[in-house]
Amino acid sequence: LGMAAPAALQRSVVSPAGRHTASLIFLHGSGDTGEGARVWIKQILNQDMAFQHIKVIYPTAPARPYTPMKGAFSNVWFDRYKICNDVPEHIESIDSMCRGLTDLINDEVKNGIAKHRILIGGFSMGGGMAMHLAYRFHQDLAGVFALSSFLNKDSAVYQALKRNESALPELFQCHGTADELVLYSWGEETNKMLKSLGVSASLHTFPNLNHELNRTEIEKLKSWIVKKLPVEAPKAN
């Protein structure tokens, strides 16, 4: 029995103002949607997070039963046994979503965007998903960002990196010290582990910030995005 191809993920897109030469995939937090994440960032910045040359894609996770909500359906990238860093990962749901997101990356490649011109990241669970996708399956991406995110103590990401020889995408991480859902210490531990396994990783700390985004953080992220995906000079004929 062939596996049915997963349906293409719904997405909200902010087109570049000029020539499209790079792409950014932003993964929302649990229970949100791509459109929801886009609107949230737009409210914080008073405008879309938009670029001259970068297409911004906000996909929506399909609804699935989510254990921390007693099995109620929610738009989540994967299931968790609980929101905690010392339980096993629900690897089956993580891996199946990695396939769906790989299709999204491949769509951009088909549109002529090289893998090293694609960035992936997200907020909370979205950042966790992005780290699995990039560090286990797509080590040739331009970079990864994780905002208020963490990996479980024995993460499959760490196992994959222990066996890794190749160059890895840089990680841009942000976390609020007042986060009550995803503890700052979990984010910090993730950062230290990834660094020890050869990832070039920065951690930007936001005092008094809870499990949320703020303007300073998004402005910092935008500067990092443009540093990783600079405007390309038009090729001479």
PDB file of C-alpha atoms in Angstrom:
ATOM      1  CA  LEU A   1       0.000   0.000   0.000  1.00  0.00           C
ATOM      2  CA  GLY A   2       1.565   3.299  -1.103  1.00  0.00           C
ATOM      3  CA  MET A   3       1.467   6.116   1.430  1.00  0.00           C
ATOM      4  CA  ALA A   4      -0.908   8.816   0.248  1.00  0.00           C
ATOM      5  CA  ALA A   5       1.052  11.981  -0.498  1.00  0.00           C
ATOM      6  CA  PRO A   6       0.408  14.508   2.288  1.00  0.00           C
ATOM      7  CA  ALA A   7      -1.810  17.360   1.130  1.00  0.00           C
ATOM      8  CA  ALA A   8       0.172  20.517   0.402  1.00  0.00           C
ATOM      9  CA  LEU A   9       0.318  22.767   3.463  1.00  0.00           C
ATOM     10  CA  GLN A  10      -1.882  25.857   3.396  1.00  0.00           C
ATOM     11  CA  ARG A  11       0.234  28.975   3.457  1.00  0.00           C
ATOM     12  CA  SER A  12       0.078  32.736   3.767  1.00  0.00           C
ATOM     13  CA  VAL A  13       2.703  34.512   1.639  1.00  0.00           C
ATOM     14  CA  VAL A  14       4.296  37.966   1.727  1.00  0.00           C
ATOM     15  CA  SER A  15       5.804  38.518  -1.731  1.00  0.00           C
ATOM     16  CA  PRO A  16       9.088  40.372  -2.151  1.00  0.00           C
ATOM     17  CA  ALA A  17       8.854  43.955  -3.386  1.00  0.00           C
ATOM     18  CA  GLY A  18      11.458  43.279  -6.085  1.00  0.00           C
ATOM     19  CA  ARG A  19      13.083  40.251  -7.723  1.00  0.00           C
ATOM     20  CA  HIS A  20      12.592  37.035  -5.716  1.00  0.00           C
ATOM     21  CA  THR A  21      16.044  35.534  -4.996  1.00  0.00           C
ATOM     22  CA  ALA A  22      15.587  34.032  -1.512  1.00  0.00           C
ATOM     23  CA  SER A  23      12.848  32.519   0.674  1.00  0.00           C
ATOM     24  CA  LEU A  24      12.018  32.481   4.368  1.00  0.00           C
ATOM     25  CA  ILE A  25       9.726  29.893   5.972  1.00  0.00           C
ATOM     26  CA  PHE A  26       8.194  30.937   9.312  1.00  0.00           C
ATOM     27  CA  LEU A  27       6.541  28.188  11.389  1.00  0.00           C
ATOM     28  CA  HIS A  28       3.840  29.275  13.852  1.00  0.00           C
ATOM     29  CA  GLY A  29       3.487  28.124  17.461  1.00  0.00           C
ATOM     30  CA  SER A  30       1.077  25.383  18.591  1.00  0.00           C
ATOM     31  CA  GLY A  31      -2.600  26.093  17.991  1.00  0.00           C
ATOM     32  CA  ASP A  32      -1.919  29.020  15.657  1.00  0.00           C
ATOM     33  CA  THR A  33      -2.036  29.261  11.832  1.00  0.00           C
ATOM     34  CA  GLY A  34       0.296  30.704   9.209  1.00  0.00           C
ATOM     35  CA  GLU A  35      -2.063  33.634   8.738  1.00  0.00           C
ATOM     36  CA  GLY A  36      -2.256  34.091  12.527  1.00  0.00           C
ATOM     37  CA  ALA A  37       1.538  34.291  12.855  1.00  0.00           C
ATOM     38  CA  ARG A  38       1.719  36.745   9.949  1.00  0.00           C
ATOM     39  CA  VAL A  39      -0.935  39.009  11.504  1.00  0.00           C
ATOM     40  CA  TRP A  40       0.749  38.849  14.932  1.00  0.00           C
ATOM     41  CA  ILE A  41       4.090  40.006  13.491  1.00  0.00           C
ATOM     42  CA  LYS A  42       2.293  42.642  11.415  1.00  0.00           C
ATOM     43  CA  GLN A  43       0.647  44.019  14.592  1.00  0.00           C
ATOM     44  CA  ILE A  44       4.014  44.206  16.367  1.00  0.00           C
ATOM     45  CA  LEU A  45       5.805  45.926  13.459  1.00  0.00           C
ATOM     46  CA  ASN A  46       2.779  47.943  12.250  1.00  0.00           C
ATOM     47  CA  GLN A  47       3.478  46.384   8.832  1.00  0.00           C
ATOM     48  CA  ASP A  48       4.226  42.998   7.290  1.00  0.00           C
ATOM     49  CA  MET A  49       7.688  41.572   7.785  1.00  0.00           C
ATOM     50  CA  ALA A  50       8.626  42.170   4.159  1.00  0.00           C
ATOM     51  CA  PHE A  51      11.803  42.365   2.104  1.00  0.00           C
ATOM     52  CA  GLN A  52      12.962  43.589  -1.289  1.00  0.00           C
ATOM     53  CA  HIS A  53      14.142  40.136  -2.471  1.00  0.00           C
ATOM     54  CA  ILE A  54      12.893  37.570   0.079  1.00  0.00           C
ATOM     55  CA  LYS A  55       9.543  35.794  -0.157  1.00  0.00           C
ATOM     56  CA  VAL A  56       8.125  35.126   3.340  1.00  0.00           C
ATOM     57  CA  ILE A  57       6.029  31.950   3.656  1.00  0.00           C
ATOM     58  CA  TYR A  58       3.848  31.218   6.691  1.00  0.00           C
ATOM     59  CA  PRO A  59       2.559  27.634   6.383  1.00  0.00           C
ATOM     60  CA  THR A  60      -0.227  26.241   8.595  1.00  0.00           C
ATOM     61  CA  ALA A  61       0.230  22.949  10.456  1.00  0.00           C
ATOM     62  CA  PRO A  62      -2.585  20.471   9.750  1.00  0.00           C
ATOM     63  CA  ALA A  63      -4.973  19.845  12.661  1.00  0.00           C
ATOM     64  CA  ARG A  64      -4.181  16.658  14.627  1.00  0.00           C
ATOM     65  CA  PRO A  65      -4.958  15.249  18.073  1.00  0.00           C
ATOM     66  CA  TYR A  66      -2.619  16.934  20.594  1.00  0.00           C
ATOM     67  CA  THR A  67      -1.822  15.072  23.815  1.00  0.00           C
ATOM     68  CA  PRO A  68      -1.147  18.149  26.047  1.00  0.00           C
ATOM     69  CA  MET A  69      -4.731  19.232  25.189  1.00  0.00           C
ATOM     70  CA  LYS A  70      -6.121  15.785  26.161  1.00  0.00           C
ATOM     71  CA  GLY A  71      -6.228  14.686  22.523  1.00  0.00           C
ATOM     72  CA  ALA A  72      -8.267  17.646  21.243  1.00  0.00           C
ATOM     73  CA  PHE A  73      -7.507  18.631  17.640  1.00  0.00           C
ATOM     74  CA  SER A  74      -5.044  21.480  17.255  1.00  0.00           C
ATOM     75  CA  ASN A  75      -2.845  22.998  14.526  1.00  0.00           C
ATOM     76  CA  VAL A  76       0.450  21.573  15.736  1.00  0.00           C
ATOM     77  CA  TRP A  77       3.589  20.557  13.826  1.00  0.00           C
ATOM     78  CA  PHE A  78       3.929  17.385  15.929  1.00  0.00           C
ATOM     79  CA  ASP A  79       2.600  15.763  19.068  1.00  0.00           C
ATOM     80  CA  ARG A  80       4.278  15.924  22.477  1.00  0.00           C
ATOM     81  CA  TYR A  81       3.800  13.616  25.443  1.00  0.00           C
ATOM     82  CA  LYS A  82       3.901  16.795  27.499  1.00  0.00           C
ATOM     83  CA  ILE A  83       5.357  20.299  27.313  1.00  0.00           C
ATOM     84  CA  CYS A  84       8.556  19.488  29.102  1.00  0.00           C
ATOM     85  CA  ASN A  85      12.189  18.939  28.120  1.00  0.00           C
ATOM     86  CA  ASP A  86      12.762  15.611  29.819  1.00  0.00           C
ATOM     87  CA  VAL A  87      10.216  13.387  28.099  1.00  0.00           C
ATOM     88  CA  PRO A  88      10.869  11.388  24.877  1.00  0.00           C
ATOM     89  CA  GLU A  89      10.074  13.109  21.575  1.00  0.00           C
ATOM     90  CA  HIS A  90       7.043  12.010  19.580  1.00  0.00           C
ATOM     91  CA  ILE A  91       9.378  11.159  16.725  1.00  0.00           C
ATOM     92  CA  GLU A  92       6.806   9.607  14.393  1.00  0.00           C
ATOM     93  CA  SER A  93       4.764  12.830  14.137  1.00  0.00           C
ATOM     94  CA  ILE A  94       7.935  14.945  13.872  1.00  0.00           C
ATOM     95  CA  ASP A  95       9.265  12.847  10.986  1.00  0.00           C
ATOM     96  CA  SER A  96       5.992  12.807   9.086  1.00  0.00           C
ATOM     97  CA  MET A  97       5.843  16.627   9.276  1.00  0.00           C
ATOM     98  CA  CYS A  98       9.476  16.845   8.126  1.00  0.00           C
ATOM     99  CA  ARG A  99       8.265  15.180   4.906  1.00  0.00           C
ATOM    100  CA  GLY A 100       5.465  17.711   4.418  1.00  0.00           C
ATOM    101  CA  LEU A 101       7.818  20.639   5.036  1.00  0.00           C
ATOM    102  CA  THR A 102      10.425  19.129   2.690  1.00  0.00           C
ATOM    103  CA  ASP A 103       7.768  19.408  -0.059  1.00  0.00           C
ATOM    104  CA  LEU A 104       7.475  23.115   0.780  1.00  0.00           C
ATOM    105  CA  ILE A 105      11.266  23.573   0.536  1.00  0.00           C
ATOM    106  CA  ASN A 106      11.278  21.652  -2.769  1.00  0.00           C
ATOM    107  CA  ASP A 107       8.568  23.980  -4.148  1.00  0.00           C
ATOM    108  CA  GLU A 108      10.935  26.918  -3.610  1.00  0.00           C
ATOM    109  CA  VAL A 109      13.836  25.014  -5.220  1.00  0.00           C
ATOM    110  CA  LYS A 110      11.587  24.298  -8.240  1.00  0.00           C
ATOM    111  CA  ASN A 111      10.969  28.059  -8.398  1.00  0.00           C
ATOM    112  CA  GLY A 112      14.705  28.548  -8.882  1.00  0.00           C
ATOM    113  CA  ILE A 113      15.716  29.371  -5.283  1.00  0.00           C
ATOM    114  CA  ALA A 114      18.918  27.580  -4.200  1.00  0.00           C
ATOM    115  CA  LYS A 115      18.824  25.729  -0.844  1.00  0.00           C
ATOM    116  CA  HIS A 116      21.520  28.060   0.573  1.00  0.00           C
ATOM    117  CA  ARG A 117      19.093  30.949  -0.133  1.00  0.00           C
ATOM    118  CA  ILE A 118      16.331  29.472   2.054  1.00  0.00           C
ATOM    119  CA  LEU A 119      15.975  30.176   5.801  1.00  0.00           C
ATOM    120  CA  ILE A 120      13.649  28.342   8.150  1.00  0.00           C
ATOM    121  CA  GLY A 121      12.555  29.076  11.683  1.00  0.00           C
ATOM    122  CA  GLY A 122       9.633  29.786  13.919  1.00  0.00           C
ATOM    123  CA  PHE A 123       8.077  30.602  17.245  1.00  0.00           C
ATOM    124  CA  SER A 124       7.895  28.072  20.099  1.00  0.00           C
ATOM    125  CA  MET A 125       6.963  24.662  18.631  1.00  0.00           C
ATOM    126  CA  GLY A 126       7.667  26.136  15.177  1.00  0.00           C
ATOM    127  CA  GLY A 127      11.286  26.754  16.166  1.00  0.00           C
ATOM    128  CA  GLY A 128      11.609  23.200  17.485  1.00  0.00           C
ATOM    129  CA  MET A 129      10.210  21.883  14.205  1.00  0.00           C
ATOM    130  CA  ALA A 130      12.657  24.053  12.215  1.00  0.00           C
ATOM    131  CA  MET A 131      15.646  22.676  14.156  1.00  0.00           C
ATOM    132  CA  HIS A 132      14.580  19.077  13.389  1.00  0.00           C
ATOM    133  CA  LEU A 133      14.042  19.884   9.727  1.00  0.00           C
ATOM    134  CA  ALA A 134      17.325  21.727   9.181  1.00  0.00           C
ATOM    135  CA  TYR A 135      19.764  19.837  11.389  1.00  0.00           C
ATOM    136  CA  ARG A 136      18.508  16.339  10.564  1.00  0.00           C
ATOM    137  CA  PHE A 137      17.400  16.610   6.920  1.00  0.00           C
ATOM    138  CA  HIS A 138      18.451  19.915   5.302  1.00  0.00           C
ATOM    139  CA  GLN A 139      21.900  20.888   6.514  1.00  0.00           C
ATOM    140  CA  ASP A 140      22.457  22.954   3.362  1.00  0.00           C
ATOM    141  CA  LEU A 141      19.895  25.644   4.277  1.00  0.00           C
ATOM    142  CA  ALA A 142      21.055  29.251   4.866  1.00  0.00           C
ATOM    143  CA  GLY A 143      20.206  29.237   8.562  1.00  0.00           C
ATOM    144  CA  VAL A 144      17.688  28.456  11.297  1.00  0.00           C
ATOM    145  CA  PHE A 145      15.956  30.664  13.861  1.00  0.00           C
ATOM    146  CA  ALA A 146      14.150  29.564  17.011  1.00  0.00           C
ATOM    147  CA  LEU A 147      12.140  32.058  19.081  1.00  0.00           C
ATOM    148  CA  SER A 148      11.072  30.852  22.577  1.00  0.00           C
ATOM    149  CA  SER A 149      11.833  27.263  21.516  1.00  0.00           C
ATOM    150  CA  PHE A 150      13.617  24.203  22.881  1.00  0.00           C
ATOM    151  CA  LEU A 151      14.628  20.631  22.087  1.00  0.00           C
ATOM    152  CA  ASN A 152      14.025  17.714  24.470  1.00  0.00           C
ATOM    153  CA  LYS A 153      17.014  16.424  26.419  1.00  0.00           C
ATOM    154  CA  ASP A 154      17.643  13.369  24.229  1.00  0.00           C
ATOM    155  CA  SER A 155      16.524  14.985  20.986  1.00  0.00           C
ATOM    156  CA  ALA A 156      16.975  13.146  17.689  1.00  0.00           C
ATOM    157  CA  VAL A 157      18.646  16.401  16.555  1.00  0.00           C
ATOM    158  CA  TYR A 158      21.505  15.832  19.017  1.00  0.00           C
ATOM    159  CA  GLN A 159      21.828  12.195  17.937  1.00  0.00           C
ATOM    160  CA  ALA A 160      22.041  13.237  14.268  1.00  0.00           C
ATOM    161  CA  LEU A 161      24.675  15.916  14.971  1.00  0.00           C
ATOM    162  CA  LYS A 162      26.876  13.481  16.921  1.00  0.00           C
ATOM    163  CA  ARG A 163      27.314  11.566  13.656  1.00  0.00           C
ATOM    164  CA  ASN A 164      27.667  14.644  11.478  1.00  0.00           C
ATOM    165  CA  GLU A 165      30.733  15.785   9.526  1.00  0.00           C
ATOM    166  CA  SER A 166      29.392  18.519   7.245  1.00  0.00           C
ATOM    167  CA  ALA A 167      29.048  22.291   7.723  1.00  0.00           C
ATOM    168  CA  LEU A 168      25.839  23.243   9.550  1.00  0.00           C
ATOM    169  CA  PRO A 169      23.412  26.153   9.206  1.00  0.00           C
ATOM    170  CA  GLU A 170      23.851  28.929  11.770  1.00  0.00           C
ATOM    171  CA  LEU A 171      21.230  29.205  14.549  1.00  0.00           C
ATOM    172  CA  PHE A 172      19.696  32.485  15.731  1.00  0.00           C
ATOM    173  CA  GLN A 173      17.865  31.935  19.016  1.00  0.00           C
ATOM    174  CA  CYS A 174      15.811  34.355  21.150  1.00  0.00           C
ATOM    175  CA  HIS A 175      14.187  33.695  24.520  1.00  0.00           C
ATOM    176  CA  GLY A 176      12.474  35.713  27.232  1.00  0.00           C
ATOM    177  CA  THR A 177      13.664  35.180  30.805  1.00  0.00           C
ATOM    178  CA  ALA A 178      10.080  35.420  32.115  1.00  0.00           C
ATOM    179  CA  ASP A 179       8.759  32.629  29.823  1.00  0.00           C
ATOM    180  CA  GLU A 180       6.481  30.411  31.932  1.00  0.00           C
ATOM    181  CA  LEU A 181       5.549  27.923  29.191  1.00  0.00           C
ATOM    182  CA  VAL A 182       8.946  27.194  27.639  1.00  0.00           C
ATOM    183  CA  LEU A 183      11.459  27.930  30.369  1.00  0.00           C
ATOM    184  CA  TYR A 184      14.450  30.112  29.528  1.00  0.00           C
ATOM    185  CA  SER A 185      16.719  27.376  30.934  1.00  0.00           C
ATOM    186  CA  TRP A 186      15.353  24.906  28.329  1.00  0.00           C
ATOM    187  CA  GLY A 187      16.237  27.308  25.516  1.00  0.00           C
ATOM    188  CA  GLU A 188      19.650  27.958  27.047  1.00  0.00           C
ATOM    189  CA  GLU A 189      20.376  24.237  27.406  1.00  0.00           C
ATOM    190  CA  THR A 190      19.344  23.665  23.749  1.00  0.00           C
ATOM    191  CA  ASN A 191      21.741  26.426  22.701  1.00  0.00           C
ATOM    192  CA  LYS A 192      24.645  24.954  24.705  1.00  0.00           C
ATOM    193  CA  MET A 193      24.026  21.435  23.403  1.00  0.00           C
ATOM    194  CA  LEU A 194      23.901  22.560  19.770  1.00  0.00           C
ATOM    195  CA  LYS A 195      27.081  24.632  20.220  1.00  0.00           C
ATOM    196  CA  SER A 196      28.874  21.628  21.732  1.00  0.00           C
ATOM    197  CA  LEU A 197      27.859  19.636  18.633  1.00  0.00           C
ATOM    198  CA  GLY A 198      29.370  22.140  16.204  1.00  0.00           C
ATOM    199  CA  VAL A 199      26.499  24.536  15.459  1.00  0.00           C
ATOM    200  CA  SER A 200      27.385  28.212  15.322  1.00  0.00           C
ATOM    201  CA  ALA A 201      24.586  29.480  17.594  1.00  0.00           C
ATOM    202  CA  SER A 202      23.696  32.794  19.197  1.00  0.00           C
ATOM    203  CA  LEU A 203      21.196  33.253  22.039  1.00  0.00           C
ATOM    204  CA  HIS A 204      19.548  36.645  22.480  1.00  0.00           C
ATOM    205  CA  THR A 205      18.059  37.070  25.949  1.00  0.00           C
ATOM    206  CA  PHE A 206      15.040  39.291  26.607  1.00  0.00           C
ATOM    207  CA  PRO A 207      14.576  40.205  30.289  1.00  0.00           C
ATOM    208  CA  ASN A 208      10.926  40.205  31.477  1.00  0.00           C
ATOM    209  CA  LEU A 209       9.635  38.801  28.180  1.00  0.00           C
ATOM    210  CA  ASN A 210       7.114  35.974  28.625  1.00  0.00           C
ATOM    211  CA  HIS A 211       6.107  33.415  25.939  1.00  0.00           C
ATOM    212  CA  GLU A 212       5.652  36.046  23.234  1.00  0.00           C
ATOM    213  CA  LEU A 213       7.387  38.101  20.562  1.00  0.00           C
ATOM    214  CA  ASN A 214       8.366  41.741  20.800  1.00  0.00           C
ATOM    215  CA  ARG A 215       9.478  44.442  18.412  1.00  0.00           C
ATOM    216  CA  THR A 216      13.168  44.527  19.388  1.00  0.00           C
ATOM    217  CA  GLU A 217      13.357  40.774  18.838  1.00  0.00           C
ATOM    218  CA  ILE A 218      11.741  40.907  15.386  1.00  0.00           C
ATOM    219  CA  GLU A 219      13.969  43.834  14.333  1.00  0.00           C
ATOM    220  CA  LYS A 220      17.031  41.810  15.429  1.00  0.00           C
ATOM    221  CA  LEU A 221      15.716  38.797  13.545  1.00  0.00           C
ATOM    222  CA  LYS A 222      15.160  40.894  10.400  1.00  0.00           C
ATOM    223  CA  SER A 223      18.767  42.173  10.496  1.00  0.00           C
ATOM    224  CA  TRP A 224      20.014  38.606  10.862  1.00  0.00           C
ATOM    225  CA  ILE A 225      17.808  37.429   7.967  1.00  0.00           C
ATOM    226  CA  VAL A 226      19.240  40.070   5.640  1.00  0.00           C
ATOM    227  CA  LYS A 227      22.779  39.180   6.765  1.00  0.00           C
ATOM    228  CA  LYS A 228      22.152  35.483   5.922  1.00  0.00           C
ATOM    229  CA  LEU A 229      20.207  36.248   2.718  1.00  0.00           C
ATOM    230  CA  PRO A 230      21.807  39.378   1.263  1.00  0.00           C
ATOM    231  CA  VAL A 231      20.488  41.012  -1.916  1.00  0.00           C
ATOM    232  CA  GLU A 232      22.188  39.314  -4.870  1.00  0.00           C
ATOM    233  CA  ALA A 233      23.826  41.510  -7.485  1.00  0.00           C
ATOM    234  CA  PRO A 234      22.117  40.932 -10.853  1.00  0.00           C
ATOM    235  CA  LYS A 235      24.216  38.548 -12.958  1.00  0.00           C
ATOM    236  CA  ALA A 236      25.944  40.196 -15.913  1.00  0.00           C
ATOM    237  CA  ASN A 237      24.925  38.660 -19.289  1.00  0.00           C
TER     238      ASN A 237
END
